[in-house]
PDB file of C-alpha atoms in Angstrom:
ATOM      1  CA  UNK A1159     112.123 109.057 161.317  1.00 82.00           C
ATOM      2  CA  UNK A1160     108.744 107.592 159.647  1.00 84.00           C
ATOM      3  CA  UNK A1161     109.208 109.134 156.496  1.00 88.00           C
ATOM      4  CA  UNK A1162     112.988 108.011 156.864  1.00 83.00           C
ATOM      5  CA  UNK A1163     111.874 104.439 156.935  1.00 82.00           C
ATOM      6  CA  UNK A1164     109.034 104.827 154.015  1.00 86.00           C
ATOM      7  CA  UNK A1165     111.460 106.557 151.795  1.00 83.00           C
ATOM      8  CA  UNK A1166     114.216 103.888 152.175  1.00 80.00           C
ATOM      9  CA  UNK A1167     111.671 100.976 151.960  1.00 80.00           C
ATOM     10  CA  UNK A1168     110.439 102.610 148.987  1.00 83.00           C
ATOM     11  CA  UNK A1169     114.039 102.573 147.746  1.00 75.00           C
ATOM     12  CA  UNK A1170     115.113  98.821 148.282  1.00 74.00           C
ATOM     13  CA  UNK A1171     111.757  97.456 146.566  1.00 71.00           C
ATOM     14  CA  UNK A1172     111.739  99.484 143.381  1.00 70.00           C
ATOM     15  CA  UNK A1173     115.625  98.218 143.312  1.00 65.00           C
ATOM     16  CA  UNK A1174     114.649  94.739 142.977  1.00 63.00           C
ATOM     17  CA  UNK A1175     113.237  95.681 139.856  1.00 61.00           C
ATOM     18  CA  UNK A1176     116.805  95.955 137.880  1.00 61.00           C
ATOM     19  CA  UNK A1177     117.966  92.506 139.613  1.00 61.00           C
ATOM     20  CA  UNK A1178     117.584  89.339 136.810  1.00 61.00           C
ATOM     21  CA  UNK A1179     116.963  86.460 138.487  1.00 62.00           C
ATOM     22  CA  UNK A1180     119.939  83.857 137.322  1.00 68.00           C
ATOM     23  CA  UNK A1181     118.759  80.366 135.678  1.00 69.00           C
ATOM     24  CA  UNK A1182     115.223  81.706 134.325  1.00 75.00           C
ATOM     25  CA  UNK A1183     114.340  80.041 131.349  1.00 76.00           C
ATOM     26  CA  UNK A1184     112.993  81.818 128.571  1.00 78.00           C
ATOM     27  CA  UNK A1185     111.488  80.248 125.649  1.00 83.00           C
ATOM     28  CA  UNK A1186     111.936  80.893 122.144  1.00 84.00           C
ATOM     29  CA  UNK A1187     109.220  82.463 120.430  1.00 86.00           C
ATOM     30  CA  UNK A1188     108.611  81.929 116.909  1.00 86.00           C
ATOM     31  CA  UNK A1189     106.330  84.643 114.702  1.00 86.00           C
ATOM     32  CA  UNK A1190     104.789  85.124 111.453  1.00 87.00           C
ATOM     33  CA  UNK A1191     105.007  83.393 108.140  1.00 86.00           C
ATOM     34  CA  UNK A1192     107.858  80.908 107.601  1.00 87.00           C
ATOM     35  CA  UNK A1193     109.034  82.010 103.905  1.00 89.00           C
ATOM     36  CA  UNK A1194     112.237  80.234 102.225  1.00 88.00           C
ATOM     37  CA  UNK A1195     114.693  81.038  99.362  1.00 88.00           C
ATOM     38  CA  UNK A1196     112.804  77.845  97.562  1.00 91.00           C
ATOM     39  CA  UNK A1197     109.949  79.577  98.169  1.00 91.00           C
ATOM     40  CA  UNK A1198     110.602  82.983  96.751  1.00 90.00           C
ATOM     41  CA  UNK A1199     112.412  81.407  93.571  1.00 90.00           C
ATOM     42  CA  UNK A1200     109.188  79.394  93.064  1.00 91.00           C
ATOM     43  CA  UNK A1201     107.175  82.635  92.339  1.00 91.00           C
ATOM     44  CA  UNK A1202     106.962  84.185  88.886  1.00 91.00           C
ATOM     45  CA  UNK A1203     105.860  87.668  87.479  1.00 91.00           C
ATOM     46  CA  UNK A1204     102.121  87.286  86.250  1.00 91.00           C
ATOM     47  CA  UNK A1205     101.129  84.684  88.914  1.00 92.00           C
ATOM     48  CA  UNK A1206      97.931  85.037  90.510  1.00 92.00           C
ATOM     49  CA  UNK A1207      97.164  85.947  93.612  1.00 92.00           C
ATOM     50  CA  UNK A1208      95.619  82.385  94.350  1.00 93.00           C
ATOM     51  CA  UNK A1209      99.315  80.950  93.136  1.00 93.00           C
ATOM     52  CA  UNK A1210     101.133  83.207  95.530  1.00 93.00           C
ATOM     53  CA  UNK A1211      99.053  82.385  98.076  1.00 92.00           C
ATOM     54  CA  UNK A1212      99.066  78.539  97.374  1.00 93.00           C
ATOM     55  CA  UNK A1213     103.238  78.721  97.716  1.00 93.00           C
ATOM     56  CA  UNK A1214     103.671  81.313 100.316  1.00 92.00           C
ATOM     57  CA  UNK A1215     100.654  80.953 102.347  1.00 92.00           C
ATOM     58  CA  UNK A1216      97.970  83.157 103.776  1.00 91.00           C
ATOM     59  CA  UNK A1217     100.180  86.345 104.283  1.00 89.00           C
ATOM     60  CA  UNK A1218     100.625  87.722 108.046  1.00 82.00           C
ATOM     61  CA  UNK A1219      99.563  91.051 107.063  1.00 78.00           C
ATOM     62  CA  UNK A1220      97.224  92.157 104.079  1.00 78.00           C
ATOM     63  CA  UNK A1221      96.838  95.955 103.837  1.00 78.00           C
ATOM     64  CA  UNK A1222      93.392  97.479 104.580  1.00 84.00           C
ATOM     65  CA  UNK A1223      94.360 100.336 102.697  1.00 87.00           C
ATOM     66  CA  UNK A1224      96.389  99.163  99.792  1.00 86.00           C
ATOM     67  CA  UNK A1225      95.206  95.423  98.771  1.00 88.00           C
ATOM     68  CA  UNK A1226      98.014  95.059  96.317  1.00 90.00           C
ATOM     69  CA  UNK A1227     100.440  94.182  98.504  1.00 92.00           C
ATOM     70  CA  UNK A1228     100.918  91.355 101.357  1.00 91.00           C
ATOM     71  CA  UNK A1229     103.666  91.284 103.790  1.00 91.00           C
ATOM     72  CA  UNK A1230     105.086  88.026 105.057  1.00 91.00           C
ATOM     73  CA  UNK A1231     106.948  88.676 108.161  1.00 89.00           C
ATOM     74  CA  UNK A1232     108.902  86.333 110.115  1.00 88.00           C
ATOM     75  CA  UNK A1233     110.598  86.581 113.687  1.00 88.00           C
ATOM     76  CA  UNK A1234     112.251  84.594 116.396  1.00 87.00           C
ATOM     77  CA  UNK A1235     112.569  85.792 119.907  1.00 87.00           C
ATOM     78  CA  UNK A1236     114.309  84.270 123.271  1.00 83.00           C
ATOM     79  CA  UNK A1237     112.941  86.945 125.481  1.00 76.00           C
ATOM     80  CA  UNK A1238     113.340  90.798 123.951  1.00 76.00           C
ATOM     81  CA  UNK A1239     116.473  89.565 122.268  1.00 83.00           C
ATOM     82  CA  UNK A1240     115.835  88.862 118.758  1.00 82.00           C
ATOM     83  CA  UNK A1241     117.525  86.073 117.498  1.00 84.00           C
ATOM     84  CA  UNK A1242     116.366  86.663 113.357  1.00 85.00           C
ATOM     85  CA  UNK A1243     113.549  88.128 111.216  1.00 87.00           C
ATOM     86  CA  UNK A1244     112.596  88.508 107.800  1.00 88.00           C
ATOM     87  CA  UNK A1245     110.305  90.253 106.056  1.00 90.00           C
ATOM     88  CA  UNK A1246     109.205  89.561 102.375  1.00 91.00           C
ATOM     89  CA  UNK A1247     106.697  92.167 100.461  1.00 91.00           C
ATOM     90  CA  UNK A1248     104.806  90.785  98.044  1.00 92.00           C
ATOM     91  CA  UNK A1249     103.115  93.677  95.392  1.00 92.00           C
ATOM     92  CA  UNK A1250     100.335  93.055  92.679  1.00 92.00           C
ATOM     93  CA  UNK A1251      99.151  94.971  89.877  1.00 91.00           C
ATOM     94  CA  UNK A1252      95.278  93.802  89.524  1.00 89.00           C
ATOM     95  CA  UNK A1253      95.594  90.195  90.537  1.00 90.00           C
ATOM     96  CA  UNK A1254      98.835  89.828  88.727  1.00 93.00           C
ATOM     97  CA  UNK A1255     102.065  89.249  90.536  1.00 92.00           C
ATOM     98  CA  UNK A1256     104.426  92.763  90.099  1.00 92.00           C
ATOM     99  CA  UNK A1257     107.039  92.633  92.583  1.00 91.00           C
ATOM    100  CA  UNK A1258     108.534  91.499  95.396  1.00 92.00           C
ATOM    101  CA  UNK A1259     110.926  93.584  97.684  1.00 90.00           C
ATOM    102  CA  UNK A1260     112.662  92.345 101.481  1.00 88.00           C
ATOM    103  CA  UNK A1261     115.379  90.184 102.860  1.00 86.00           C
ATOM    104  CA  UNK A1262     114.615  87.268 100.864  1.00 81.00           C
ATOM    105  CA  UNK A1263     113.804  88.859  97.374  1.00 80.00           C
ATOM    106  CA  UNK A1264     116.571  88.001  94.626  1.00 78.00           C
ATOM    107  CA  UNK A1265     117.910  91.022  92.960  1.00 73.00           C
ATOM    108  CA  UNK A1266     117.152  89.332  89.666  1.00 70.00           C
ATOM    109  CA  UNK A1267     114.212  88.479  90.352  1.00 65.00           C
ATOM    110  CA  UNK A1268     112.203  90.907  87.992  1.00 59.00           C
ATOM    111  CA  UNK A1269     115.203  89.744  84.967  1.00 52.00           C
ATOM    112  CA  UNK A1270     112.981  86.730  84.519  1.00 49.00           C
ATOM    113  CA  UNK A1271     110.080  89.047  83.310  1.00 48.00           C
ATOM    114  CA  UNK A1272     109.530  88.853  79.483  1.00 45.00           C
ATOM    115  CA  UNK A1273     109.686  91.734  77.391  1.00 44.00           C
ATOM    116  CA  UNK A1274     106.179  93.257  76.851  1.00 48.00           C
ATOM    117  CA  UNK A1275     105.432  92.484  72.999  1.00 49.00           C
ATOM    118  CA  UNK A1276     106.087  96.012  70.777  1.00 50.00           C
ATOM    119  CA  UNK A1277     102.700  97.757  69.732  1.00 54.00           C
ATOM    120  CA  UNK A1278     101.317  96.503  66.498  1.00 53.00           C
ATOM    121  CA  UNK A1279     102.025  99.046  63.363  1.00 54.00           C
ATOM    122  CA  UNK A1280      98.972 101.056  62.444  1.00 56.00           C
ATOM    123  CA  UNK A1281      98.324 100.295  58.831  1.00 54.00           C
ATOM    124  CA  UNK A1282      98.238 103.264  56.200  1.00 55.00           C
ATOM    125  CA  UNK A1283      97.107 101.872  53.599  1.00 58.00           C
ATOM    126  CA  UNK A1284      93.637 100.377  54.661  1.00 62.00           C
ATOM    127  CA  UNK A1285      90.474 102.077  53.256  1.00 65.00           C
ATOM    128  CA  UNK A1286      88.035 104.242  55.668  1.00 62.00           C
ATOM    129  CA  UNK A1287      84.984 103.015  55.886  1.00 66.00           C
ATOM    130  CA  UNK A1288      82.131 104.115  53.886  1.00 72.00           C
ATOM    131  CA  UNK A1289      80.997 108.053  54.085  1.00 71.00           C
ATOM    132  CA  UNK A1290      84.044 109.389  55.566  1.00 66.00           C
ATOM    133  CA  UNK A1291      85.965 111.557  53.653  1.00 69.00           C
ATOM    134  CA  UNK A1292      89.642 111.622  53.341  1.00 66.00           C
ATOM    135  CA  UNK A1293      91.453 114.415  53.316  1.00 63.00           C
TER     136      UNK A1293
END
């Protein structure tokens, strides 16, 4: 009968664990960097990292391993239900802007990038210099 009574007591208080208590508030939690579309159309191919940093802000999560890229993430929470998140990646090549890639990149956004100038024409008829023969 005492094990009866332990097992059933057991029973009813690890029930009261599903039961949500009506009427409790839960705030809204907000996470991350705040990025916008004005934002993102602000930044150019070539920019520094300095510049990026100046019109995105100190990025939420720089990469120990790879320091080329910075991630600016973004989320907003009432309780575990997620109510939106972005995320923005922001690459570099050197300190150069490269590329960015996430919910808030344009798809056109590498269009803007000029064409690389075409290598310079090696020039045939220049003289070598002095003691070396041609053939």
């Amino acid at each position: 009968m005492r094990i009866l009574l332990i097992s059933l007591a057991i029973a009813s208080l690890s029930a009261c664990g599903f039961v949500g208590f009506p009427g409790v508030y839960k705030i809204n939690v907000e996470q991350g960097n705040i990025v916008t579309p004005e934002m993102v159309a602000q930044l150019k191919p070539g920019m520094t990292r300095r510049q990026v940093k100046f019109i995105l802000g100190t990025p939420l999560v720089e990469d120990t391993f790879d320091i080329d890229r910075w991630d600016y993430i973004y989320s907003k929470r009432n309780g575990k239900k997620i109510l939106s998140e972005s995320r923005l990646t922001v690459l570099f090549d050197g300190d150069q802007l490269a590329t960015i890639t996430g919910d808030l990149a344009p798809s056109d956004w590498g269009a803007q990038e000029s064409t690389p100038p075409a290598p310079a024409e090696p020039e045939l008829d220049r003289e070598p210099p002095p003691g070396i023969p041609v053939p």
